[in-house]
Amino acid sequence: MNSAKQLISPWARLLTLLRQKPSAVDITTTEPHALTAVLEENDRLFKSLLDAFEGMIYICSADYRIEYLNDRMIDHLGVDATGRHCFHAFGRRTICPWCINHRIWQGEIVRWETVSPIDQRWYEVVNAPLHHTDGTMSKCAIMVDINERKCNETELKEHRAHLEDLIRARTSELIQANRQLRLEIEERKAAEITLRENHQRYRSLFEGSRDAIIISDINGRLLDLNEAAVQLTGYSKVEMINKRVPELDASIDLKVYRRQFRRIQAGQVFTGEIQLRRKDGRIIYAEFNSKQMTLAGIACIHTTGRDITERKTAEEALRKSESKYRELVQNANSLIIRFDTMGRIKFFNEFAQHFFGYTEKEILGRSLLDTILPTVRSNGHDISPDIEAFLSDPEQFRINESENMRRNGERVWITWTNRPIFNEQGELEEFLCVGMDITERKRARRQIQNLTHELMKAQENERHRIARDLHDHIAQDLSSLKIRLQTLFETHPPDTDDARGEADGTLAILQRTISDVRNLAYDLRPPGLDQLGLVRTLYLYCDDFSQQNHLKVDFVAAGLDDLVLDEDIQINLYRLIQEALHNVNKHAEARGVTVRLVASSPNLMLRIIDDGKGFNVKDWRSQVNKEKRMGLQSMVERVGLLDGTIDIRSRPGKGAGIFITIPIKEQQRDPQASHSDH
């Protein structure tokens, strides 16, 4: 009986809890080997159900050790973490500060929605207690991907906010339309709240899934279904058992159905949408996922489904709302245009007509190019690649700034908010763009950038002057003083041990002061830039930094032999590497840093990569204004002043990389210059 008791695993306990059916075996009267076989079969059956579940599941004990992971959770974590602590599996060294296990041990079922740090997707999480036969408990955690729903909610909220801005000053009819849209959104929220409240009644994995779960045999005859499936179809379990899947599909095409069913029988996973006919005759839209599985040695088909009628309704409401939106923009105080996938202008509101200098009759049907978009920008950049990128992937250009052109040839800068418009078949039909003139803001920004650049240049010049004074005057005077003191002590040696000790201490302090002054002068303006050239100076700096801080720095430069870079470029490259190494040494806990400086016309490329503890770049960007240490932010600003780009990549535990691209700017080569940049 002891061995049989050990076989009452989490699967058998879960099966009893989730199915809520009494065991068909009397433990007190059944032989141990028969009881063991029954429990093993229950284990296999329940494990198959868990592995086939569309969501992710893990079970952990009271000491936080993982007892079970289904296949989807293993794929999510990237490793089978069975036997490990749950917080280790999710990348933490200690128990998560938000852990709610104490509530689970009190018998509470806890639900919430969260973003996974592994794939940055939204999940709905359900944690429930599992009661052991020996009186102990385990925790069962279920995670269901709700990212698409969250994205839909975000898009709907963004559209609502934008629509309210446009129609605020419109007629009472438009205000009523806006109220109606707000009411629809509130109804959608109320429906979601109702769905979550209903979900709280679920007390087990199978019956508690918010998705309908249907098990059918290999011929499509229904064998079992959960409460969610009953609610979805309107049929009771008794009525559903022995029905065939095609009987529920209102849009069934038997030829298509047979072809799809053969694919499932062949082992493929099939996902799609159907129009489901409920018992009350109402037609709803359902999304489903079907695949073959084995239960108790029998080939079955596992299908999960969910009602997407509300989503379909919301999508249709959104499409109609966009139609209303197009009708409202004619008189808006913004540039509003619409053009097809060939770039032909289909709509041009009055504000745009006044701004660009074209009448509606003159502009409609014409191409964007050479009317409001120049083929070549002021900086000589051909606009064609940008247009191709926009048409191929409009989602990447939801908001963008572009140089535009008025009818009189005047160049202006506009911030555009772009939205692709699709027809009922889901095909991209045209683009809707709302613009705002930012020409004056761009000019002011450029002026600020120029002034900042001049300020940094003046700062470097002042550093140069101070460094020269420190080196040529103070350091030299201190060296002379040291020599004179040494001569004095040699010609008039102290006559006591204490006096000799004081003399030696004075000389040591003086030597440290000389070294500190020279190091300060070097930090203010490395003399090697003028004497040895950029590459040699950087090499010596990296080597010296490595020795002083016990941090391996691997510096390599290429392609700079024949370049005489502008002095501003040289000192800023030096400062960028200097700031990066100081940041790594102070914060990264790294063992090594790789620095690569490569010239590849027309740009210089600087790569600084460390093997430290890394950080969350998104969190850093959101907190940069509150950050006391401004190292990375000062690098971003410095690169911007050089008309370059900077890309910061990092993940916790994966080190960090800084990728900088700066346009090459050479100075006139001095024929008398004797140093080489090697």
XYZ file of C-alpha atoms in Angstrom:
678
model
C 0.000 0.000 0.000
C 2.957 2.372 0.541
C 4.018 2.076 -3.101
C 0.432 2.626 -4.237
C 0.169 5.710 -2.051
C 3.299 7.150 -3.646
C 1.635 6.887 -7.064
C -1.076 9.356 -6.041
C 0.808 12.012 -8.001
C -0.250 15.606 -8.767
C -1.880 14.297 -11.971
C -4.255 11.970 -10.061
C -4.976 14.647 -7.443
C -5.657 17.187 -10.180
C -7.865 14.727 -12.044
C -10.005 14.243 -8.932
C -10.200 18.015 -8.337
C -10.764 19.109 -11.922
C -13.221 16.456 -12.983
C -15.005 16.610 -9.622
C -16.028 12.959 -9.954
C -15.645 10.315 -7.227
C -13.046 7.644 -7.811
C -14.405 4.458 -9.326
C -11.963 2.423 -7.211
C -12.330 1.703 -3.530
C -8.790 2.005 -2.132
C -9.681 -0.022 0.982
C -10.891 -3.050 -0.980
C -8.927 -2.963 -4.215
C -5.704 -4.896 -4.611
C -2.567 -2.683 -4.577
C -1.505 -3.648 -8.134
C -4.982 -2.885 -9.519
C -5.090 0.430 -7.674
C -1.651 1.283 -9.027
C -2.756 0.565 -12.606
C -5.838 2.762 -12.225
C -3.824 5.616 -10.796
C -1.187 5.298 -13.519
C -3.919 5.393 -16.179
C -5.401 8.485 -14.476
C -1.931 10.033 -14.554
C -1.521 9.406 -18.285
C -5.000 10.664 -19.085
C -4.633 13.878 -17.133
C -1.108 14.538 -18.361
C -2.380 14.252 -21.941
C -5.086 16.825 -21.161
C -2.554 19.179 -19.600
C -0.075 18.788 -22.491
C -2.847 19.466 -25.012
C -4.059 22.583 -23.177
C -3.461 25.683 -25.291
C -2.162 27.732 -22.341
C 0.883 27.253 -20.120
C 0.798 25.326 -16.845
C 3.205 24.656 -14.026
C 2.728 23.072 -10.596
C 5.013 23.795 -7.634
C 5.210 22.491 -4.103
C 5.056 24.444 -0.853
C 8.864 24.770 -0.936
C 8.634 26.440 -4.384
C 9.972 23.460 -6.348
C 8.408 22.801 -9.726
C 6.638 19.442 -9.916
C 5.287 19.727 -13.432
C 5.544 21.870 -16.583
C 3.424 21.318 -19.673
C 5.070 21.531 -23.123
C 3.934 25.112 -23.752
C 5.453 26.323 -20.478
C 8.724 24.514 -21.277
C 8.791 26.218 -24.701
C 8.070 29.566 -23.004
C 10.910 29.153 -20.460
C 13.266 27.597 -23.017
C 14.196 24.795 -20.587
C 12.539 21.976 -18.637
C 12.851 23.401 -15.102
C 11.160 20.494 -13.311
C 12.709 20.066 -9.868
C 14.068 23.616 -9.734
C 12.704 26.477 -7.688
C 10.001 28.362 -9.577
C 11.700 31.723 -9.033
C 14.926 30.314 -10.555
C 12.973 29.208 -13.625
C 11.759 32.793 -14.111
C 15.253 34.265 -13.865
C 15.355 35.323 -10.180
C 17.785 34.319 -7.430
C 15.327 34.752 -4.577
C 11.590 34.396 -4.025
C 9.649 36.927 -6.116
C 8.627 39.922 -3.919
C 5.129 39.774 -5.447
C 4.693 36.060 -4.701
C 1.127 35.240 -3.581
C 1.746 31.615 -2.539
C 0.715 32.416 1.043
C -2.770 33.169 -0.284
C -2.823 29.885 -2.221
C -1.916 27.912 0.918
C -4.982 29.510 2.555
C -7.168 27.963 -0.155
C -7.647 31.118 -2.247
C -7.772 31.143 -6.083
C -5.863 34.193 -7.347
C -6.134 35.687 -10.838
C -4.420 38.609 -12.528
C -3.138 39.893 -15.852
C 0.561 40.581 -16.379
C 3.301 41.062 -18.978
C 5.814 38.213 -19.137
C 9.448 39.394 -18.789
C 10.450 36.557 -21.133
C 8.524 37.474 -24.317
C 6.924 40.835 -23.307
C 3.422 39.485 -24.070
C 0.291 39.836 -21.944
C -0.988 36.776 -20.050
C -3.955 36.068 -17.826
C -2.723 34.061 -14.824
C -4.768 31.809 -12.541
C -3.179 30.315 -9.391
C -5.136 27.646 -7.527
C -4.424 25.258 -4.621
C -4.141 21.497 -5.186
C -4.929 19.375 -2.108
C -2.828 16.244 -1.535
C -4.171 13.141 0.070
C -1.597 13.484 2.869
C -2.989 16.907 3.810
C -0.297 18.981 2.082
C -0.899 21.354 -0.813
C 0.677 22.363 -4.128
C 0.052 25.350 -6.343
C -1.232 25.051 -9.940
C -0.519 28.091 -12.147
C -2.253 28.556 -15.527
C -1.160 31.223 -18.044
C -3.255 32.117 -21.114
C -1.991 34.458 -23.842
C -4.258 37.558 -24.049
C -1.810 39.742 -25.960
C -4.075 40.121 -28.997
C -6.945 41.291 -26.833
C -4.702 43.795 -25.058
C -3.432 45.119 -28.399
C -7.029 45.510 -29.611
C -7.931 47.388 -26.434
C -4.920 49.692 -26.836
C -5.710 50.394 -30.485
C -9.348 51.102 -29.641
C -8.341 53.511 -26.859
C -5.865 55.328 -29.118
C -8.490 55.692 -31.836
C -11.044 56.952 -29.358
C -8.684 59.627 -27.993
C -7.727 60.807 -31.473
C -11.324 60.844 -32.651
C -12.405 62.918 -29.652
C -9.739 65.536 -30.453
C -10.992 65.902 -34.025
C -14.716 66.119 -33.359
C -14.637 68.199 -30.149
C -15.666 71.396 -32.002
C -18.144 69.730 -34.345
C -21.923 69.782 -34.403
C -24.285 68.221 -31.885
C -24.765 65.313 -34.262
C -21.031 64.528 -34.102
C -21.044 64.877 -30.319
C -23.847 62.331 -30.205
C -21.804 60.000 -32.434
C -18.854 60.357 -30.081
C -21.083 59.576 -27.104
C -22.340 56.506 -28.916
C -18.762 55.360 -29.532
C -17.920 55.935 -25.864
C -20.995 53.922 -24.899
C -19.882 51.059 -27.138
C -16.458 51.087 -25.515
C -18.009 51.041 -22.045
C -20.242 48.150 -23.072
C -17.170 46.291 -24.282
C -15.452 46.907 -20.953
C -18.572 45.747 -19.117
C -18.619 42.567 -21.214
C -14.978 41.910 -20.343
C -15.685 42.474 -16.648
C -18.578 40.013 -16.870
C -16.293 37.505 -18.577
C -13.688 37.835 -15.817
C -16.359 37.497 -13.108
C -17.662 34.331 -14.753
C -14.109 33.055 -14.988
C -13.726 33.375 -11.198
C -16.275 30.577 -10.758
C -14.042 28.025 -12.404
C -12.540 25.715 -9.786
C -10.352 23.407 -11.821
C -8.174 23.200 -14.898
C -10.542 21.444 -17.279
C -13.820 22.928 -16.091
C -12.123 26.200 -15.173
C -10.694 27.044 -18.598
C -12.234 30.168 -20.072
C -11.861 28.508 -23.490
C -14.222 25.818 -24.652
C -12.504 22.427 -24.708
C -13.991 19.647 -26.808
C -12.638 16.098 -27.122
C -13.802 14.118 -30.155
C -12.847 10.757 -31.592
C -10.868 10.360 -34.785
C -14.113 10.416 -36.786
C -15.298 13.733 -35.343
C -17.837 12.361 -32.843
C -17.859 14.357 -29.568
C -16.702 12.479 -26.476
C -16.336 15.139 -23.786
C -16.521 18.930 -23.291
C -16.134 21.424 -20.481
C -18.582 23.944 -19.073
C -17.201 26.664 -21.344
C -18.131 24.552 -24.372
C -21.636 24.129 -22.986
C -21.949 27.883 -22.647
C -20.523 28.458 -26.115
C -22.917 26.131 -27.945
C -26.014 26.361 -25.744
C -26.271 22.563 -25.629
C -25.980 20.555 -22.427
C -23.287 17.920 -22.098
C -25.829 15.163 -22.590
C -27.083 16.798 -25.795
C -23.571 17.360 -27.104
C -22.197 13.861 -26.517
C -22.196 11.813 -29.745
C -22.864 14.873 -31.894
C -20.509 15.374 -34.822
C -18.435 18.524 -35.320
C -20.003 19.474 -38.705
C -23.419 19.718 -37.041
C -22.241 22.832 -35.153
C -20.687 24.705 -38.098
C -23.231 26.999 -39.780
C -20.844 27.785 -42.641
C -19.711 24.220 -43.255
C -18.399 23.190 -46.644
C -18.138 19.415 -46.401
C -15.351 19.199 -48.983
C -13.305 21.782 -47.118
C -14.154 20.128 -43.798
C -12.993 16.702 -44.969
C -9.768 18.180 -46.313
C -9.073 19.970 -43.031
C -9.998 16.903 -40.992
C -7.550 14.767 -42.976
C -4.816 17.294 -42.169
C -5.610 16.970 -38.452
C -5.632 13.169 -38.711
C -2.200 13.422 -40.355
C -0.869 15.151 -37.244
C -1.092 18.801 -38.302
C -2.410 21.542 -36.021
C -5.316 23.414 -37.585
C -6.424 26.894 -36.527
C -9.295 28.891 -37.959
C -12.650 30.599 -37.504
C -16.159 29.221 -37.946
C -19.733 30.459 -37.759
C -21.147 28.335 -34.958
C -24.888 27.599 -34.788
C -26.050 27.587 -31.160
C -28.959 25.554 -29.872
C -31.151 28.686 -29.786
C -30.427 29.216 -33.490
C -28.206 32.237 -32.996
C -25.071 32.352 -35.137
C -21.845 33.394 -33.410
C -18.235 33.592 -34.543
C -15.787 31.227 -32.876
C -12.030 30.874 -33.117
C -10.712 27.339 -32.704
C -7.538 25.283 -32.579
C -7.568 21.534 -33.278
C -4.894 18.876 -33.099
C -4.639 15.138 -32.677
C -3.745 13.667 -29.295
C -3.814 10.313 -27.522
C -5.934 9.653 -24.432
C -5.717 6.299 -22.699
C -4.096 4.869 -25.812
C -6.920 6.076 -28.084
C -6.359 8.611 -30.857
C -8.575 11.660 -30.266
C -8.882 15.224 -31.492
C -8.483 18.034 -28.975
C -10.219 21.312 -29.911
C -10.173 24.573 -28.001
C -12.456 27.412 -29.009
C -13.549 30.836 -27.937
C -16.339 33.235 -28.845
C -14.956 36.108 -30.936
C -18.312 37.602 -31.883
C -17.622 40.618 -29.719
C -14.231 41.120 -31.321
C -15.746 40.779 -34.776
C -18.420 43.284 -33.819
C -15.786 45.650 -32.468
C -13.755 45.328 -35.666
C -16.820 46.136 -37.747
C -17.639 49.080 -35.463
C -14.062 50.274 -35.817
C -14.263 50.060 -39.600
C -17.511 52.034 -39.645
C -16.051 54.528 -37.198
C -13.093 55.082 -39.499
C -15.568 55.778 -42.281
C -17.193 58.451 -40.108
C -13.734 59.723 -39.288
C -12.960 60.308 -42.957
C -16.165 62.321 -43.259
C -15.207 64.567 -40.344
C -11.729 65.612 -41.396
C -12.638 67.947 -44.255
C -12.774 71.028 -42.045
C -10.248 70.034 -39.364
C -7.439 72.476 -38.510
C -4.816 69.909 -39.468
C -3.280 68.704 -42.702
C -5.346 65.648 -43.647
C -4.718 63.733 -46.851
C -5.552 60.292 -48.175
C -3.684 58.491 -50.952
C -3.783 55.026 -52.522
C -1.041 52.411 -52.659
C 0.271 53.971 -55.892
C 0.807 57.306 -54.155
C -2.091 59.045 -55.917
C -3.852 61.656 -53.765
C -7.502 60.742 -53.107
C -8.405 63.344 -50.470
C -6.965 66.764 -49.600
C -8.803 68.779 -46.936
C -9.216 72.549 -47.070
C -6.483 73.183 -44.521
C -4.030 71.196 -46.657
C -5.147 73.062 -49.780
C -4.449 76.399 -48.127
C -1.136 75.235 -46.646
C 0.352 73.650 -49.772
C -1.190 76.091 -52.274
C -3.210 73.620 -54.381
C -6.944 73.549 -54.986
C -8.761 70.245 -54.650
C -9.260 70.097 -58.412
C -5.547 70.668 -59.046
C -4.237 68.072 -56.586
C -6.644 65.101 -56.604
C -5.373 62.181 -58.676
C -1.818 63.487 -58.807
C 1.157 61.746 -57.250
C 2.610 62.816 -53.929
C 6.004 63.165 -55.613
C 6.821 66.570 -57.057
C 3.640 68.040 -55.554
C 3.960 67.918 -51.772
C 6.961 65.546 -51.590
C 10.282 66.452 -53.251
C 12.067 63.600 -55.037
C 15.341 64.775 -53.486
C 15.553 66.252 -49.999
C 17.532 69.371 -49.115
C 20.404 67.191 -47.900
C 20.600 65.418 -51.282
C 18.906 62.255 -50.016
C 16.766 60.411 -52.592
C 13.280 59.899 -51.173
C 12.429 56.792 -53.247
C 13.785 54.195 -50.745
C 11.767 55.847 -47.957
C 8.554 55.632 -49.995
C 9.198 51.962 -50.813
C 9.792 51.209 -47.124
C 6.576 53.027 -46.172
C 4.462 51.112 -48.696
C 5.992 47.725 -47.809
C 5.634 48.084 -44.033
C 3.315 50.979 -43.055
C 3.172 49.800 -39.436
C 6.757 51.043 -39.003
C 5.688 54.561 -39.978
C 2.731 55.180 -37.667
C 4.324 58.534 -36.779
C 7.123 60.131 -38.775
C 8.675 63.470 -39.649
C 9.322 64.341 -43.274
C 10.484 67.226 -45.404
C 7.648 68.414 -47.645
C 7.278 71.017 -50.353
C 4.770 73.780 -51.017
C 3.613 74.719 -54.489
C 6.000 77.708 -54.548
C 8.959 75.399 -53.835
C 9.330 76.319 -50.162
C 10.535 73.373 -48.047
C 8.629 72.676 -44.829
C 8.842 69.998 -42.112
C 5.703 68.133 -41.036
C 4.960 65.507 -38.386
C 2.606 62.912 -39.895
C 0.368 60.426 -38.109
C -0.335 57.632 -40.608
C -2.997 54.928 -40.622
C -3.436 52.189 -43.246
C -7.040 51.616 -44.383
C -8.198 48.126 -45.422
C -11.259 47.071 -47.374
C -13.758 44.432 -46.253
C -11.581 41.685 -47.740
C -8.672 42.788 -45.545
C -6.693 44.212 -48.462
C -4.682 47.406 -48.050
C -6.579 50.081 -49.949
C -5.182 53.482 -48.999
C -3.498 55.567 -46.301
C -4.893 58.312 -44.091
C -2.334 60.886 -42.923
C -2.826 63.744 -40.452
C -0.023 66.295 -40.364
C 1.185 69.242 -38.304
C 3.645 71.899 -39.460
C 6.822 71.732 -37.324
C 9.102 73.830 -39.540
C 9.746 76.495 -36.908
C 10.302 73.853 -34.251
C 12.861 72.084 -36.453
C 14.692 75.350 -37.039
C 14.741 76.101 -33.319
C 15.966 72.565 -32.588
C 18.808 72.923 -35.103
C 19.770 76.274 -33.591
C 19.832 74.737 -30.105
C 21.928 71.852 -31.427
C 24.407 74.261 -33.034
C 24.662 76.315 -29.842
C 25.179 73.160 -27.775
C 27.887 72.032 -30.185
C 29.634 75.391 -29.873
C 29.332 75.168 -26.087
C 30.956 71.717 -26.046
C 33.668 72.968 -28.388
C 34.348 75.917 -26.092
C 34.428 73.500 -23.158
C 37.030 71.327 -24.891
C 39.109 74.423 -25.739
C 38.986 75.514 -22.107
C 39.970 71.998 -21.020
C 42.863 72.162 -23.469
C 44.038 75.480 -22.045
C 43.745 74.304 -18.426
C 45.517 71.026 -19.234
C 48.351 72.926 -20.951
C 48.705 75.282 -17.969
C 48.686 72.365 -15.518
C 51.311 70.487 -17.506
C 53.567 73.383 -18.588
C 53.478 75.462 -15.416
C 52.158 73.782 -12.274
C 53.579 70.301 -12.983
C 56.925 71.774 -14.103
C 57.105 74.036 -11.030
C 56.308 71.095 -8.752
C 59.001 69.007 -10.467
C 61.535 71.810 -9.982
C 60.521 72.105 -6.332
C 61.003 68.363 -5.864
C 64.496 68.485 -7.410
C 65.499 71.433 -5.219
C 64.215 69.698 -2.079
C 66.082 66.514 -3.019
C 69.271 68.573 -3.527
C 68.715 70.385 -0.217
C 68.217 67.129 1.680
C 71.314 65.639 0.038
C 73.566 68.643 0.855
C 72.047 69.222 4.296
C 70.824 65.810 5.400
C 68.560 65.714 8.466
C 70.435 64.700 11.584
C 67.652 62.643 13.217
C 65.494 59.701 12.166
C 62.303 61.725 12.654
C 63.624 64.527 10.493
C 64.686 62.088 7.773
C 61.209 60.494 7.906
C 59.544 63.887 7.525
C 61.822 64.708 4.587
C 61.025 61.425 2.816
C 57.302 61.898 3.489
C 57.410 65.415 2.064
C 59.103 64.177 -1.134
C 56.537 61.325 -1.459
C 53.596 63.731 -1.086
C 55.178 66.034 -3.652
C 55.629 63.131 -6.114
C 51.979 62.070 -5.697
C 50.890 65.656 -6.270
C 52.949 65.813 -9.483
C 51.359 62.535 -10.682
C 47.846 63.730 -9.796
C 48.366 67.024 -11.639
C 49.635 65.218 -14.753
C 46.745 62.703 -14.633
C 44.280 65.571 -14.292
C 45.844 67.326 -17.265
C 45.691 64.084 -19.259
C 41.978 63.615 -18.463
C 41.218 67.203 -19.431
C 43.017 66.956 -22.781
C 44.978 63.829 -23.758
C 48.218 65.185 -25.297
C 48.459 62.096 -27.488
C 45.740 63.421 -29.815
C 48.093 66.154 -30.994
C 51.310 64.132 -30.774
C 50.419 60.513 -31.602
C 47.085 60.671 -33.407
C 43.661 59.306 -32.499
C 44.186 55.547 -32.865
C 47.449 55.387 -30.913
C 46.019 57.636 -28.183
C 42.919 55.450 -27.832
C 45.049 52.303 -27.728
C 47.241 53.719 -24.941
C 44.191 54.969 -23.033
C 42.443 51.578 -23.207
C 45.621 49.795 -22.144
C 46.148 52.196 -19.223
C 42.465 51.923 -18.205
C 42.699 48.131 -18.305
C 45.729 48.060 -16.011
C 44.366 50.601 -13.519
C 40.919 48.998 -13.183
C 41.762 45.294 -13.724
C 39.266 45.197 -16.596
C 40.251 43.574 -19.890
C 39.788 46.103 -22.723
C 40.224 44.786 -26.283
C 40.634 47.786 -28.627
C 40.990 47.434 -32.412
C 40.750 50.156 -35.093
C 40.586 49.702 -38.868
C 40.356 51.889 -41.942
C 41.622 55.093 -40.300
C 45.197 55.057 -41.617
C 44.547 57.482 -44.482
C 42.048 59.694 -42.646
C 42.822 63.002 -40.959
C 39.657 63.460 -38.948
C 38.248 66.799 -37.903
C 39.457 67.780 -34.426
C 35.870 67.820 -33.083
C 35.340 64.251 -34.312
C 38.587 63.080 -32.690
C 37.971 64.555 -29.243
C 34.319 63.418 -29.240
C 35.272 59.841 -30.200
C 37.802 59.906 -27.363
C 35.163 61.204 -24.924
C 32.604 58.594 -26.055
C 35.021 55.716 -25.386
C 36.112 57.350 -22.116
C 32.519 57.718 -20.879
C 31.578 54.195 -21.992
C 34.515 52.557 -20.185
C 33.815 54.526 -17.001
C 30.158 53.424 -17.130
C 31.140 49.763 -17.594
C 33.676 49.907 -14.767
C 31.228 51.613 -12.395
C 27.975 49.770 -13.103
C 28.348 46.662 -15.299
C 30.380 44.283 -13.073
C 32.029 43.136 -16.306
C 35.205 41.148 -16.826
C 35.958 42.419 -20.319
C 35.061 45.081 -22.879
C 35.459 44.948 -26.670
C 35.992 48.284 -28.466
C 35.961 48.446 -32.284
C 36.451 51.654 -34.305
C 36.047 51.202 -38.075
C 35.973 53.728 -40.919
C 33.708 52.664 -43.777
C 32.847 55.588 -46.026
C 30.838 57.656 -45.498
C 30.665 56.748 -41.785
C 32.686 55.895 -38.716
C 31.329 52.929 -36.759
C 32.085 52.541 -33.046
C 31.097 49.355 -31.195
C 31.512 48.987 -27.412
C 30.355 45.622 -26.010
C 30.775 44.335 -22.432
C 30.039 40.997 -20.755
C 28.542 42.533 -17.618
C 25.219 42.139 -15.855
C 23.281 44.153 -18.442
C 20.097 46.144 -17.858
C 16.592 46.718 -19.224
C 16.942 49.369 -21.957
C 13.211 50.144 -21.938
C 13.283 50.831 -18.196
C 16.391 52.987 -18.624
C 14.748 55.115 -21.309
C 11.633 55.643 -19.176
C 13.698 56.674 -16.139
C 16.503 58.591 -17.856
C 15.218 61.967 -16.646
C 15.213 60.734 -13.028
C 18.607 59.034 -13.320
C 21.381 60.568 -11.250
C 24.116 59.114 -13.440
C 23.909 60.654 -16.884
C 26.710 58.690 -18.613
C 24.619 56.994 -21.296
C 22.401 60.031 -21.804
C 25.426 62.308 -22.296
C 26.702 59.844 -24.918
C 23.330 59.993 -26.709
C 23.465 63.803 -26.745
C 27.098 63.869 -27.892
C 26.345 61.514 -30.806
C 23.349 63.662 -31.765
C 25.570 66.744 -31.966
C 27.763 64.874 -34.450
C 24.704 64.058 -36.641
C 25.203 60.404 -35.789
C 23.026 57.579 -34.524
C 23.354 55.460 -31.376
C 21.731 52.109 -30.645
C 21.896 50.771 -27.070
C 21.151 47.058 -26.694
C 21.109 45.098 -23.455
C 19.233 42.474 -21.473
C 19.619 41.640 -17.788
C 22.357 39.053 -17.438
C 23.408 39.344 -21.106
C 25.848 42.273 -21.068
C 25.383 45.475 -23.052
C 26.338 46.852 -26.457
C 26.591 50.443 -27.720
C 26.533 50.816 -31.524
C 27.399 54.288 -32.829
C 27.528 55.555 -36.427
C 28.965 59.024 -37.167
C 29.448 60.693 -40.579
C 33.131 61.056 -41.479
C 34.318 64.662 -41.369
C 37.921 65.258 -42.385
C 40.043 68.353 -41.876
C 42.514 69.735 -44.383
C 45.645 67.578 -44.123
C 48.705 69.570 -42.952
C 51.658 68.771 -45.260
C 54.056 69.594 -42.408
C 52.431 67.174 -39.991
C 54.853 64.522 -38.927
C 52.785 62.235 -36.698
C 51.126 59.095 -37.999
C 47.778 57.723 -36.864
C 48.883 54.170 -36.156
